[in-house]
Amino acid sequence: MNVDGKEMRPIWFEKDSQTVKVIDQRFLPHQFIAKDLNTVDDTIYAIKEMVVRGAPLIGATGALGVYIALVQKDNKGCDNDYLNSQCKRLKDARPTAMNLFWGVDRVSSAALKHENYKNRVEAALNEALKIIEEEAFNCQKIGEYGLPIIEKISKKKNEKPVNVLTHCNAGWLACIEYGTATAPIYTAFDNSIDVHVWVDETRPLNQGSRLTAWELGKHGVHHTIITDNAGGHIMQHGMVDIVIVGTDRTTRSGDVANKIGTYLKALAAKDNNIPFYVALPSSTFDWNITNGIADIPIEERDPDEIKYVYGLLNGKSARVLVPPEESPAANHAFDVTPARLVTGFITERGVCKAAEQDIISLFPERSK
Ligand code: MRU
């Protein structure tokens, strides 16, 4: 995406130096820092510590991580046990986003088809770069399929601003291009539809107020940051026309895991008759499970992420303690929104209802 006149992606492979590079999202929006990933340890650290984050981007990083495992110094790239153990380590970096397992497995299968080391490395890099391009294209399609939904609301409102509420960051920073939840918003904006986005700040790490607000602002999209608890109130007062969120893992029956707080937005949307859409590429579906609440592992992160807040203080980044230091905190990073609360999915193949047979009608190759 275009940032201050420069084309950017959150991950890229620099051909000259043969290096995987990422934007370090921990420091946005106040500092723009790019980081090299040279080893599997670097890659695991980047995923765990959320240098990179968002399901499709974690998938792309894991995919390039397999290539990194093969080329890193002292590699044992032709030792299958070694490669499999590195893939397992990559997949263990975070538990919820389906894309991580999908990306690592896809690249390791492509690599393991070759015995010869050079061919193996080449296959891994090609497959990882293919995934990156495919995911960028999928998000573009999500934008195209989501556009008529926003367009219809705009027409109904006589072209008054369409108010979209989104949670967390499901933008291009979380993907490769366009984003998932933001793709229909950017496409509507680029088609001269008046859109305004309510950006949930998304405690504790503030992916909404730090990242979504930054992205939307750079693209010129009108937006307002709200507290995570404000959604219900503004929905009751007719200030939200549609909710669009992303997802980290969605079951074949349509249950949606996404950033903690998504479920409460879905409940409030249902109570106020507001459409609640989930935008996702097919790499986020977990085709093997049907009960999201029982079967999707929910990451629990360091409680210090709740207790300490980062920001700028007198122009310098600062970390500040909020509650009593000795108070315990629990940091559940995701929740599950049952399919019954979801109006529909916006995917790279079109829009469907959140029900197994409707999902499978778009992805017939996944029928049992
Ligand atoms: O913990 P994060 O920042 O990786 O969580 C990200 C989200 O919850 C996003 O909404 C989700 O990955 C969809 S991204 C297109």
PDB file of C-alpha atoms in Angstrom, residues 14-15 28 32 45 48 56 80 91 95 103 141 178-179 188 196 203-204 212 216 236 241 248 254 299-300 333 357:
ATOM      1  CA  GLU A  14      15.069  -8.263  -0.595  1.00  0.00           C
ATOM      2  CA  LYS A  15      16.629  -9.929  -3.624  1.00  0.00           C
ATOM      3  CA  LEU A  28       4.123   1.962  14.881  1.00  0.00           C
ATOM      4  CA  PHE A  32       9.006   3.147  11.392  1.00  0.00           C
ATOM      5  CA  TYR A  45      10.632 -14.117  18.071  1.00  0.00           C
ATOM      6  CA  LYS A  48       5.634 -14.421  19.294  1.00  0.00           C
ATOM      7  CA  PRO A  56      -2.400 -13.709   6.955  1.00  0.00           C
ATOM      8  CA  ASN A  80      14.233 -34.095   6.976  1.00  0.00           C
ATOM      9  CA  LYS A  91       4.029 -23.525  14.179  1.00  0.00           C
ATOM     10  CA  PRO A  95      -1.620 -21.060  18.684  1.00  0.00           C
ATOM     11  CA  GLY A 103       1.738 -21.408   5.476  1.00  0.00           C
ATOM     12  CA  LYS A 141     -10.858  -9.888  -4.253  1.00  0.00           C
ATOM     13  CA  TYR A 178      -5.541  -4.137   1.300  1.00  0.00           C
ATOM     14  CA  GLY A 179      -6.278  -6.103   4.488  1.00  0.00           C
ATOM     15  CA  ALA A 188     -15.361   1.765  -1.334  1.00  0.00           C
ATOM     16  CA  HIS A 196     -16.279   6.711   7.978  1.00  0.00           C
ATOM     17  CA  ARG A 203      -6.804  -3.179  24.293  1.00  0.00           C
ATOM     18  CA  PRO A 204      -4.374  -4.298  25.459  1.00  0.00           C
ATOM     19  CA  THR A 212      -5.724   0.706  11.911  1.00  0.00           C
ATOM     20  CA  LEU A 216      -6.629   4.583   7.387  1.00  0.00           C
ATOM     21  CA  GLN A 236     -27.877   1.928  19.975  1.00  0.00           C
ATOM     22  CA  ASP A 241     -24.296   0.914   9.664  1.00  0.00           C
ATOM     23  CA  ASP A 248      -7.641 -15.670  12.968  1.00  0.00           C
ATOM     24  CA  GLY A 254     -18.766 -20.610  10.554  1.00  0.00           C
ATOM     25  CA  GLU A 299      -3.837 -17.750  23.129  1.00  0.00           C
ATOM     26  CA  GLU A 300      -3.146 -16.376  26.602  1.00  0.00           C
ATOM     27  CA  ALA A 333      -6.001 -12.680  23.324  1.00  0.00           C
ATOM     28  CA  GLN A 357     -23.246 -25.677   3.335  1.00  0.00           C
TER      29      GLN A 357
END
